[in-house]
Tab-separated table of C-alpha atoms in Angstrom:
chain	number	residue	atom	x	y	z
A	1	UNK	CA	129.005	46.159	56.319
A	2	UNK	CA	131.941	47.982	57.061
A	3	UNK	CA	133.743	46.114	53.936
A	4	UNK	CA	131.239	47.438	51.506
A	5	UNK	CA	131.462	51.411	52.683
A	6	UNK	CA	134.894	51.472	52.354
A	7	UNK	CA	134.949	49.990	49.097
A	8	UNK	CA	131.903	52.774	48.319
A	9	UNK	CA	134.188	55.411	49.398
A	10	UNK	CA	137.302	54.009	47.877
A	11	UNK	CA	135.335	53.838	44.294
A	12	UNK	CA	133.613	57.532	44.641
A	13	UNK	CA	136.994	58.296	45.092
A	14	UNK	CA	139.326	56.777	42.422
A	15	UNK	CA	136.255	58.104	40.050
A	16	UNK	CA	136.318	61.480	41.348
A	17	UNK	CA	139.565	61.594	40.792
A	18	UNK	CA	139.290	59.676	37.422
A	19	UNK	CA	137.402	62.552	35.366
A	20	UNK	CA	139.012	64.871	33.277
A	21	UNK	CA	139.145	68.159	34.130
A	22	UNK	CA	137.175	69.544	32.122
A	23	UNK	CA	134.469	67.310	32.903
A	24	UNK	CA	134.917	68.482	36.907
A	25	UNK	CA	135.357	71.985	36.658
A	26	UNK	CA	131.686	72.622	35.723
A	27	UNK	CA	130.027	70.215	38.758
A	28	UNK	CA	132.688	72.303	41.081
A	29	UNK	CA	131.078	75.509	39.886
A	30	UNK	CA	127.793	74.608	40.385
A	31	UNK	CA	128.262	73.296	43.725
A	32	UNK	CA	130.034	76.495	44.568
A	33	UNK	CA	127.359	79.024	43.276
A	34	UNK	CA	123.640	79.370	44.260
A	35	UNK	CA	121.617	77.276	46.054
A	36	UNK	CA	123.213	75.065	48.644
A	37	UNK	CA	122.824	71.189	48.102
A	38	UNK	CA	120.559	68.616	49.772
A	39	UNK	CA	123.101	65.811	52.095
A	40	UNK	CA	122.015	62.791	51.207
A	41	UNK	CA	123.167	59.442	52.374
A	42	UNK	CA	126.929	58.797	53.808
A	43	UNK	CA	127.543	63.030	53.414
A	44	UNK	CA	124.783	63.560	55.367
A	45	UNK	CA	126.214	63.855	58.580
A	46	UNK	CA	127.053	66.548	61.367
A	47	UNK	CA	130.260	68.209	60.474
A	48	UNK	CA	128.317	68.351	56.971
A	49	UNK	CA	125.450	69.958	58.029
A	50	UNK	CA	127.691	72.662	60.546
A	51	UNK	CA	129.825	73.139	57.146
A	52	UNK	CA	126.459	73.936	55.495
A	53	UNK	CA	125.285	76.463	58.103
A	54	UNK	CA	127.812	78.023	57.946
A	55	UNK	CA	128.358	78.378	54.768
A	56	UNK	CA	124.858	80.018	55.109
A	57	UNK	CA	125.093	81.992	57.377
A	58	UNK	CA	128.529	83.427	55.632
A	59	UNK	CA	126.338	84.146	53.131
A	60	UNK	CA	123.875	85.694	54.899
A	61	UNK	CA	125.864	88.248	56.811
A	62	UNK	CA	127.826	89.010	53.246
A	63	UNK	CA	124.519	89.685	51.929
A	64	UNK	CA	123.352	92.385	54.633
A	65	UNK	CA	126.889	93.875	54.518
A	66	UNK	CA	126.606	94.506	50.612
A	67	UNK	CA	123.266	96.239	51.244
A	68	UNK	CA	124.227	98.237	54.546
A	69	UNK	CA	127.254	99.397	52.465
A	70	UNK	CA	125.320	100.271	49.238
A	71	UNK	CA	121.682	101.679	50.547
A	72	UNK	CA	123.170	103.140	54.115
A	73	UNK	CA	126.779	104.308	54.124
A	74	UNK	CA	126.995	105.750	50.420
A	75	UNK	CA	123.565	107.841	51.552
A	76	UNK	CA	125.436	108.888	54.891
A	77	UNK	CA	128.102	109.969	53.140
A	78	UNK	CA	126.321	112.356	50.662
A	79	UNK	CA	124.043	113.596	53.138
A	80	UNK	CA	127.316	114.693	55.378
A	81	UNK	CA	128.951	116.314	52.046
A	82	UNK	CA	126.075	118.452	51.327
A	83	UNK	CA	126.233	119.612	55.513
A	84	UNK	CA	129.855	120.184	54.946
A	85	UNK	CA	129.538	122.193	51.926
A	86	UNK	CA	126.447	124.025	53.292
A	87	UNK	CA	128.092	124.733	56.659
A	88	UNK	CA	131.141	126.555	54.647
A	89	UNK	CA	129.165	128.246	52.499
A	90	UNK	CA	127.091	129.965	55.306
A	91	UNK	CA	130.837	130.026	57.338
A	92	UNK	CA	131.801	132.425	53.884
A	93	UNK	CA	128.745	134.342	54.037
A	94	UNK	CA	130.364	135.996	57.204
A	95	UNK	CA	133.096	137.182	55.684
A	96	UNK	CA	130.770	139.129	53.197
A	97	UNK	CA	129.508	141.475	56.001
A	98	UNK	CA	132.827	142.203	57.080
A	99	UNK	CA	135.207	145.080	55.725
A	100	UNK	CA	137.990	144.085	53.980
A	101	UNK	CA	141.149	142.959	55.145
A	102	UNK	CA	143.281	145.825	54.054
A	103	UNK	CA	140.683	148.635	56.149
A	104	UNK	CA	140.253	146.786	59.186
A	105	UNK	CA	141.855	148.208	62.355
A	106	UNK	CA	144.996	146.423	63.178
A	107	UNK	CA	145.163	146.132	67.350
A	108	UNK	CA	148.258	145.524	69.433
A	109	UNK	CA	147.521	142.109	70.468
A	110	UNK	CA	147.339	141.281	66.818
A	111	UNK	CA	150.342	139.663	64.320
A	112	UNK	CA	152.521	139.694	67.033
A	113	UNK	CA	156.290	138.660	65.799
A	114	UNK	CA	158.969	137.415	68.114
A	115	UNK	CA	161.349	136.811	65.695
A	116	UNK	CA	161.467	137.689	61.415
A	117	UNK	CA	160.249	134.991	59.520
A	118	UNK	CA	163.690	133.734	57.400
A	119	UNK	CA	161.929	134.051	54.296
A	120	UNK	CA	161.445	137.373	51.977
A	121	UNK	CA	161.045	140.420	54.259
A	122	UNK	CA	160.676	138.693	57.378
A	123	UNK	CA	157.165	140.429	58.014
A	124	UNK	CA	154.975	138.401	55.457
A	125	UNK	CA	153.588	134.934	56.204
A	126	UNK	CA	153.379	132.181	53.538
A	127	UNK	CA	149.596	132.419	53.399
């Protein structure tokens, strides 16, 4: 009994690893796309079927984090850039109301210098 799987195994094997390339590369791509396949017989077996689960569940979880990223986040952020620019256009608004800069009253407490800046006339900022 034990004879005849190992010979089984050894012959899957040395066939396997008998075929041409070309002839593998398209069973390795189906097994590696799409539906997972059925265990039958001597692959049927535990670390198999955890491999399979897995594999699964990997999917799975990819799955939910593709659509959480494209139907959730992308949506979030628009929705926050349109606050953004909303909240800075009303912030603007303000300034309308206001007089402008050069007429407004300049108080003590106000551009207070310690020191000359070291660039141009030492009273200007860069702004």
């Amino acid at each position: 009994m034990v004879r005849q799987q190992l010979s089984q195994r050894v012959s899957a094997l040395t066939t396997r690893h008998a075929l041409k390339p070309s002839l593998r590369n398209p069973v390795q791509k189906r097994l590696a796309s799409g539906e997972m396949p059925k265990l039958t017989g001597a692959a049927d077996n535990a670390f198999n079927r955890e491999r399979m689960a897995v594999k699964q569940h990997a999917a799975a979880s990819s799955d939910l984090w593709r659509k959480l990223s494209l139907y959730v986040a992308i949506p979030s952020l628009i929705l926050a850039a349109l606050n953004a620019k909303n909240l800075w256009d009303e912030h603007w608004e303000h300034w309308e109301h206001l007089p402008p800069l050069e007429e407004r009253v300049e108080y003590d407490y106000m551009n207070i210098r310690t020191k000359k800046f070291f660039w141009g006339d030492g009273d200007k900022t860069l702004l």
